[in-house]
Amino acid sequence: ALLLSMVVALGVWDVTAFADETETVVFDTVAEGGEDDSDIYQIISDGIGTSEAYLQNHLTELHQDGGVTYGFEWYIIAMLRAGKNIGADILEEYYASVSDKVKTWNSEVKPTDVSRTATALTVMGKDITDIDGVDLADLIYNSTRLTEGSNELAYALIALDAANVTIPEAAKWSRNAIITELLKFQAADGGFGLTDGNS
């Protein structure tokens, strides 16, 4: 998010996307400001380094000030998916906090909370079907609240696919059903609204 904001604010490049079998994105070789590829790649590299340092420092501060607890999933996801290291003590305290939190959840829990947490646990190498006895995958594919918005459906799909979950035939939601429902939020221009196909 920090890198994206920086790039948008600087207006560094024009992007043209076109869809085919490979979902290709084409970047202008030279941006409006005259920067060539080497400048763009340097900005990206600098942004990644800055973001990594920020996240690492913040995790360390949180750890020292009371712990990295439930609610910091995006930090865990961003760092581990980028191949960066997080101390075992930080991951252990996060997992302990999450284990306590998920035991309070039932079928009415907000789906994005479950899916976000499940994705963080997956990148940590945890089995989301058994987080101290709680099956997060079951909470997702049997959720009564997935139709509340496109985020609920998209997050659910990401979480289940990331963990390579096999959804039981008796589940409320199948993978195809989630996709079909998500497509109802697609607008005429191809984008997706949060609550319908127009927003």
PDB file of C-alpha atoms in Angstrom:
ATOM      1  CA  ALA A   1       0.000   0.000   0.000  1.00  0.00           C
ATOM      2  CA  LEU A   2       2.849   2.371   0.813  1.00  0.00           C
ATOM      3  CA  LEU A   3       4.594   1.643  -2.470  1.00  0.00           C
ATOM      4  CA  LEU A   4       1.388   1.932  -4.486  1.00  0.00           C
ATOM      5  CA  SER A   5       0.561   5.280  -2.864  1.00  0.00           C
ATOM      6  CA  MET A   6       4.036   6.557  -3.630  1.00  0.00           C
ATOM      7  CA  VAL A   7       3.871   5.520  -7.277  1.00  0.00           C
ATOM      8  CA  VAL A   8       0.408   7.019  -7.742  1.00  0.00           C
ATOM      9  CA  ALA A   9       1.422  10.260  -6.027  1.00  0.00           C
ATOM     10  CA  LEU A  10       4.523  10.622  -8.182  1.00  0.00           C
ATOM     11  CA  GLY A  11       2.656   9.805 -11.371  1.00  0.00           C
ATOM     12  CA  VAL A  12       5.700   7.910 -12.521  1.00  0.00           C
ATOM     13  CA  TRP A  13       4.161   5.838 -15.288  1.00  0.00           C
ATOM     14  CA  ASP A  14       1.150   5.232 -17.441  1.00  0.00           C
ATOM     15  CA  VAL A  15      -0.230   1.720 -17.268  1.00  0.00           C
ATOM     16  CA  THR A  16      -2.266   0.009 -19.957  1.00  0.00           C
ATOM     17  CA  ALA A  17      -3.713  -3.372 -19.108  1.00  0.00           C
ATOM     18  CA  PHE A  18      -5.284  -5.750 -21.550  1.00  0.00           C
ATOM     19  CA  ALA A  19      -6.726  -9.155 -20.845  1.00  0.00           C
ATOM     20  CA  ASP A  20      -5.861 -12.262 -22.751  1.00  0.00           C
ATOM     21  CA  GLU A  21      -4.933 -15.742 -21.640  1.00  0.00           C
ATOM     22  CA  THR A  22      -1.900 -14.436 -19.767  1.00  0.00           C
ATOM     23  CA  GLU A  23      -3.334 -11.239 -18.221  1.00  0.00           C
ATOM     24  CA  THR A  24      -0.482  -9.068 -19.480  1.00  0.00           C
ATOM     25  CA  VAL A  25       0.271  -5.598 -18.088  1.00  0.00           C
ATOM     26  CA  VAL A  26       2.311  -3.213 -20.260  1.00  0.00           C
ATOM     27  CA  PHE A  27       4.342  -0.342 -18.758  1.00  0.00           C
ATOM     28  CA  ASP A  28       5.485   2.623 -20.846  1.00  0.00           C
ATOM     29  CA  THR A  29       9.238   2.522 -21.383  1.00  0.00           C
ATOM     30  CA  VAL A  30       9.537   6.225 -20.686  1.00  0.00           C
ATOM     31  CA  ALA A  31       7.157   7.974 -18.309  1.00  0.00           C
ATOM     32  CA  GLU A  32       5.689  11.453 -18.821  1.00  0.00           C
ATOM     33  CA  GLY A  33       8.370  12.979 -16.634  1.00  0.00           C
ATOM     34  CA  GLY A  34      11.090  11.520 -18.858  1.00  0.00           C
ATOM     35  CA  GLU A  35      12.244   8.778 -16.476  1.00  0.00           C
ATOM     36  CA  ASP A  36      13.407   5.608 -18.194  1.00  0.00           C
ATOM     37  CA  ASP A  37      13.039   2.034 -16.930  1.00  0.00           C
ATOM     38  CA  SER A  38      16.116   2.247 -14.727  1.00  0.00           C
ATOM     39  CA  ASP A  39      14.597   5.186 -12.837  1.00  0.00           C
ATOM     40  CA  ILE A  40      11.309   3.357 -12.385  1.00  0.00           C
ATOM     41  CA  TYR A  41      12.976   0.196 -11.127  1.00  0.00           C
ATOM     42  CA  GLN A  42      15.083   2.237  -8.704  1.00  0.00           C
ATOM     43  CA  ILE A  43      11.942   3.909  -7.326  1.00  0.00           C
ATOM     44  CA  ILE A  44      10.310   0.502  -6.921  1.00  0.00           C
ATOM     45  CA  SER A  45      13.407  -0.946  -5.261  1.00  0.00           C
ATOM     46  CA  ASP A  46      13.670   2.030  -2.911  1.00  0.00           C
ATOM     47  CA  GLY A  47       9.981   1.761  -2.071  1.00  0.00           C
ATOM     48  CA  ILE A  48      10.202  -1.943  -1.287  1.00  0.00           C
ATOM     49  CA  GLY A  49      13.233  -1.380   0.923  1.00  0.00           C
ATOM     50  CA  THR A  50      11.533   1.459   2.777  1.00  0.00           C
ATOM     51  CA  SER A  51       8.330  -0.547   3.253  1.00  0.00           C
ATOM     52  CA  GLU A  52      10.238  -3.588   4.485  1.00  0.00           C
ATOM     53  CA  ALA A  53      12.169  -1.497   6.992  1.00  0.00           C
ATOM     54  CA  TYR A  54       8.982   0.170   8.216  1.00  0.00           C
ATOM     55  CA  LEU A  55       7.162  -3.125   8.703  1.00  0.00           C
ATOM     56  CA  GLN A  56      10.149  -4.757  10.397  1.00  0.00           C
ATOM     57  CA  ASN A  57      10.636  -1.830  12.762  1.00  0.00           C
ATOM     58  CA  HIS A  58       6.954  -1.632  13.582  1.00  0.00           C
ATOM     59  CA  LEU A  59       6.746  -5.357  14.308  1.00  0.00           C
ATOM     60  CA  THR A  60       9.760  -5.051  16.599  1.00  0.00           C
ATOM     61  CA  GLU A  61       8.225  -2.082  18.420  1.00  0.00           C
ATOM     62  CA  LEU A  62       4.899  -3.887  18.803  1.00  0.00           C
ATOM     63  CA  HIS A  63       6.717  -6.944  20.131  1.00  0.00           C
ATOM     64  CA  GLN A  64       8.558  -4.868  22.715  1.00  0.00           C
ATOM     65  CA  ASP A  65       5.479  -2.827  23.708  1.00  0.00           C
ATOM     66  CA  GLY A  66       3.051  -5.665  24.346  1.00  0.00           C
ATOM     67  CA  GLY A  67       3.147  -8.114  21.527  1.00  0.00           C
ATOM     68  CA  VAL A  68       2.211  -8.681  17.907  1.00  0.00           C
ATOM     69  CA  THR A  69      -1.370  -9.794  18.319  1.00  0.00           C
ATOM     70  CA  TYR A  70      -4.512 -10.493  16.316  1.00  0.00           C
ATOM     71  CA  GLY A  71      -5.138  -7.555  13.992  1.00  0.00           C
ATOM     72  CA  PHE A  72      -1.673  -7.376  12.456  1.00  0.00           C
ATOM     73  CA  GLU A  73      -2.330  -9.979   9.759  1.00  0.00           C
ATOM     74  CA  TRP A  74      -1.318  -7.747   6.850  1.00  0.00           C
ATOM     75  CA  TYR A  75       2.108  -7.211   8.401  1.00  0.00           C
ATOM     76  CA  ILE A  76       2.617 -10.973   8.650  1.00  0.00           C
ATOM     77  CA  ILE A  77       1.305 -11.613   5.148  1.00  0.00           C
ATOM     78  CA  ALA A  78       3.344  -8.833   3.506  1.00  0.00           C
ATOM     79  CA  MET A  79       6.630  -9.786   5.129  1.00  0.00           C
ATOM     80  CA  LEU A  80       6.427 -13.543   4.722  1.00  0.00           C
ATOM     81  CA  ARG A  81       5.049 -13.454   1.174  1.00  0.00           C
ATOM     82  CA  ALA A  82       7.935 -11.139   0.260  1.00  0.00           C
ATOM     83  CA  GLY A  83      10.338 -13.743   1.591  1.00  0.00           C
ATOM     84  CA  LYS A  84      11.403 -11.636   4.563  1.00  0.00           C
ATOM     85  CA  ASN A  85      12.171 -12.989   8.014  1.00  0.00           C
ATOM     86  CA  ILE A  86      10.063 -12.439  11.101  1.00  0.00           C
ATOM     87  CA  GLY A  87      11.464 -13.573  14.429  1.00  0.00           C
ATOM     88  CA  ALA A  88      10.114 -16.857  15.782  1.00  0.00           C
ATOM     89  CA  ASP A  89       9.215 -15.138  19.049  1.00  0.00           C
ATOM     90  CA  ILE A  90       7.022 -12.643  17.177  1.00  0.00           C
ATOM     91  CA  LEU A  91       5.291 -15.373  15.173  1.00  0.00           C
ATOM     92  CA  GLU A  92       4.710 -17.419  18.310  1.00  0.00           C
ATOM     93  CA  GLU A  93       3.099 -14.537  20.190  1.00  0.00           C
ATOM     94  CA  TYR A  94       0.941 -13.711  17.172  1.00  0.00           C
ATOM     95  CA  TYR A  95      -0.195 -17.329  16.885  1.00  0.00           C
ATOM     96  CA  ALA A  96      -1.024 -17.482  20.610  1.00  0.00           C
ATOM     97  CA  SER A  97      -3.140 -14.347  20.309  1.00  0.00           C
ATOM     98  CA  VAL A  98      -4.939 -15.620  17.228  1.00  0.00           C
ATOM     99  CA  SER A  99      -5.572 -19.010  18.835  1.00  0.00           C
ATOM    100  CA  ASP A 100      -7.378 -17.268  21.693  1.00  0.00           C
ATOM    101  CA  LYS A 101      -9.305 -15.000  19.333  1.00  0.00           C
ATOM    102  CA  VAL A 102     -10.651 -17.681  16.985  1.00  0.00           C
ATOM    103  CA  LYS A 103     -12.069 -19.659  19.887  1.00  0.00           C
ATOM    104  CA  THR A 104     -14.597 -16.837  20.337  1.00  0.00           C
ATOM    105  CA  TRP A 105     -15.816 -17.027  16.727  1.00  0.00           C
ATOM    106  CA  ASN A 106     -18.990 -18.677  15.447  1.00  0.00           C
ATOM    107  CA  SER A 107     -20.873 -18.782  12.135  1.00  0.00           C
ATOM    108  CA  GLU A 108     -21.768 -15.090  12.453  1.00  0.00           C
ATOM    109  CA  VAL A 109     -18.160 -13.848  12.508  1.00  0.00           C
ATOM    110  CA  LYS A 110     -17.267 -11.336   9.798  1.00  0.00           C
ATOM    111  CA  PRO A 111     -15.923 -13.395   6.858  1.00  0.00           C
ATOM    112  CA  THR A 112     -13.111 -10.981   6.028  1.00  0.00           C
ATOM    113  CA  ASP A 113     -11.780 -11.337   9.580  1.00  0.00           C
ATOM    114  CA  VAL A 114     -11.640 -15.109   9.228  1.00  0.00           C
ATOM    115  CA  SER A 115     -10.177 -15.064   5.727  1.00  0.00           C
ATOM    116  CA  ARG A 116      -7.534 -12.450   6.539  1.00  0.00           C
ATOM    117  CA  THR A 117      -6.470 -14.417   9.598  1.00  0.00           C
ATOM    118  CA  ALA A 118      -6.501 -17.718   7.712  1.00  0.00           C
ATOM    119  CA  THR A 119      -4.264 -16.253   5.004  1.00  0.00           C
ATOM    120  CA  ALA A 120      -1.755 -15.002   7.578  1.00  0.00           C
ATOM    121  CA  LEU A 121      -1.690 -18.391   9.258  1.00  0.00           C
ATOM    122  CA  THR A 122      -1.248 -20.140   5.906  1.00  0.00           C
ATOM    123  CA  VAL A 123       1.845 -18.089   5.038  1.00  0.00           C
ATOM    124  CA  MET A 124       3.137 -19.020   8.495  1.00  0.00           C
ATOM    125  CA  GLY A 125       2.789 -22.672   7.510  1.00  0.00           C
ATOM    126  CA  LYS A 126      -0.154 -23.415   9.816  1.00  0.00           C
ATOM    127  CA  ASP A 127      -3.062 -25.745   9.066  1.00  0.00           C
ATOM    128  CA  ILE A 128      -6.129 -23.487   9.018  1.00  0.00           C
ATOM    129  CA  THR A 129      -8.428 -26.470   9.513  1.00  0.00           C
ATOM    130  CA  ASP A 130      -7.038 -26.946  13.019  1.00  0.00           C
ATOM    131  CA  ILE A 131      -6.036 -23.804  14.896  1.00  0.00           C
ATOM    132  CA  ASP A 132      -6.113 -25.224  18.404  1.00  0.00           C
ATOM    133  CA  GLY A 133      -9.260 -27.110  17.480  1.00  0.00           C
ATOM    134  CA  VAL A 134     -10.914 -24.373  15.406  1.00  0.00           C
ATOM    135  CA  ASP A 135     -11.492 -25.006  11.697  1.00  0.00           C
ATOM    136  CA  LEU A 136     -11.183 -21.633   9.977  1.00  0.00           C
ATOM    137  CA  ALA A 137     -11.843 -23.137   6.550  1.00  0.00           C
ATOM    138  CA  ASP A 138     -15.200 -24.412   7.803  1.00  0.00           C
ATOM    139  CA  LEU A 139     -16.053 -20.938   9.108  1.00  0.00           C
ATOM    140  CA  ILE A 140     -15.397 -19.577   5.613  1.00  0.00           C
ATOM    141  CA  TYR A 141     -17.168 -22.090   3.385  1.00  0.00           C
ATOM    142  CA  ASN A 142     -20.130 -22.373   5.737  1.00  0.00           C
ATOM    143  CA  SER A 143     -20.404 -18.638   6.404  1.00  0.00           C
ATOM    144  CA  THR A 144     -23.879 -17.090   6.362  1.00  0.00           C
ATOM    145  CA  ARG A 145     -22.404 -13.677   5.523  1.00  0.00           C
ATOM    146  CA  LEU A 146     -20.388 -14.125   2.310  1.00  0.00           C
ATOM    147  CA  THR A 147     -22.948 -12.241   0.204  1.00  0.00           C
ATOM    148  CA  GLU A 148     -22.525  -9.022   2.203  1.00  0.00           C
ATOM    149  CA  GLY A 149     -19.934  -7.677  -0.226  1.00  0.00           C
ATOM    150  CA  SER A 150     -17.335  -8.465  -2.840  1.00  0.00           C
ATOM    151  CA  ASN A 151     -14.517  -8.351  -0.281  1.00  0.00           C
ATOM    152  CA  GLU A 152     -16.150 -11.154   1.698  1.00  0.00           C
ATOM    153  CA  LEU A 153     -16.209 -13.365  -1.384  1.00  0.00           C
ATOM    154  CA  ALA A 154     -12.800 -12.400  -2.758  1.00  0.00           C
ATOM    155  CA  TYR A 155     -11.068 -12.835   0.607  1.00  0.00           C
ATOM    156  CA  ALA A 156     -12.765 -16.202   1.063  1.00  0.00           C
ATOM    157  CA  LEU A 157     -11.536 -17.419  -2.310  1.00  0.00           C
ATOM    158  CA  ILE A 158      -7.988 -16.232  -1.622  1.00  0.00           C
ATOM    159  CA  ALA A 159      -7.888 -17.823   1.837  1.00  0.00           C
ATOM    160  CA  LEU A 160      -9.253 -21.185   0.720  1.00  0.00           C
ATOM    161  CA  ASP A 161      -7.062 -21.354  -2.382  1.00  0.00           C
ATOM    162  CA  ALA A 162      -3.936 -20.243  -0.521  1.00  0.00           C
ATOM    163  CA  ALA A 163      -4.409 -23.107   1.931  1.00  0.00           C
ATOM    164  CA  ASN A 164      -5.348 -25.538  -0.853  1.00  0.00           C
ATOM    165  CA  VAL A 165      -8.520 -26.443   1.032  1.00  0.00           C
ATOM    166  CA  THR A 166     -10.789 -29.190  -0.287  1.00  0.00           C
ATOM    167  CA  ILE A 167     -14.315 -27.955   0.312  1.00  0.00           C
ATOM    168  CA  PRO A 168     -16.744 -30.727   1.356  1.00  0.00           C
ATOM    169  CA  GLU A 169     -19.720 -31.342  -0.930  1.00  0.00           C
ATOM    170  CA  ALA A 170     -22.075 -30.633   1.960  1.00  0.00           C
ATOM    171  CA  ALA A 171     -20.619 -27.156   2.560  1.00  0.00           C
ATOM    172  CA  LYS A 172     -22.830 -24.094   2.156  1.00  0.00           C
ATOM    173  CA  TRP A 173     -20.395 -22.664  -0.381  1.00  0.00           C
ATOM    174  CA  SER A 174     -18.425 -24.405  -3.105  1.00  0.00           C
ATOM    175  CA  ARG A 175     -15.530 -22.711  -4.887  1.00  0.00           C
ATOM    176  CA  ASN A 176     -17.655 -22.275  -8.034  1.00  0.00           C
ATOM    177  CA  ALA A 177     -20.527 -20.844  -6.017  1.00  0.00           C
ATOM    178  CA  ILE A 178     -18.196 -18.256  -4.459  1.00  0.00           C
ATOM    179  CA  ILE A 179     -16.907 -17.254  -7.903  1.00  0.00           C
ATOM    180  CA  THR A 180     -20.429 -17.072  -9.354  1.00  0.00           C
ATOM    181  CA  GLU A 181     -21.577 -14.860  -6.496  1.00  0.00           C
ATOM    182  CA  LEU A 182     -18.480 -12.663  -6.770  1.00  0.00           C
ATOM    183  CA  LEU A 183     -19.137 -12.052 -10.477  1.00  0.00           C
ATOM    184  CA  LYS A 184     -22.453 -10.423  -9.544  1.00  0.00           C
ATOM    185  CA  PHE A 185     -20.393  -7.533  -8.188  1.00  0.00           C
ATOM    186  CA  GLN A 186     -18.609  -6.959 -11.507  1.00  0.00           C
ATOM    187  CA  ALA A 187     -19.361  -3.669 -13.254  1.00  0.00           C
ATOM    188  CA  ALA A 188     -19.714  -3.116 -16.997  1.00  0.00           C
ATOM    189  CA  ASP A 189     -16.156  -1.753 -17.189  1.00  0.00           C
ATOM    190  CA  GLY A 190     -14.765  -4.972 -15.673  1.00  0.00           C
ATOM    191  CA  GLY A 191     -14.113  -3.587 -12.209  1.00  0.00           C
ATOM    192  CA  PHE A 192     -15.793  -4.772  -9.043  1.00  0.00           C
ATOM    193  CA  GLY A 193     -17.939  -2.767  -6.658  1.00  0.00           C
ATOM    194  CA  LEU A 194     -17.818  -3.347  -2.927  1.00  0.00           C
ATOM    195  CA  THR A 195     -21.568  -3.749  -2.463  1.00  0.00           C
ATOM    196  CA  ASP A 196     -22.826  -4.107  -6.048  1.00  0.00           C
ATOM    197  CA  GLY A 197     -21.681  -3.793  -9.643  1.00  0.00           C
ATOM    198  CA  ASN A 198     -22.043  -0.018  -9.681  1.00  0.00           C
ATOM    199  CA  SER A 199     -19.989   1.156  -6.710  1.00  0.00           C
TER     200      SER A 199
END
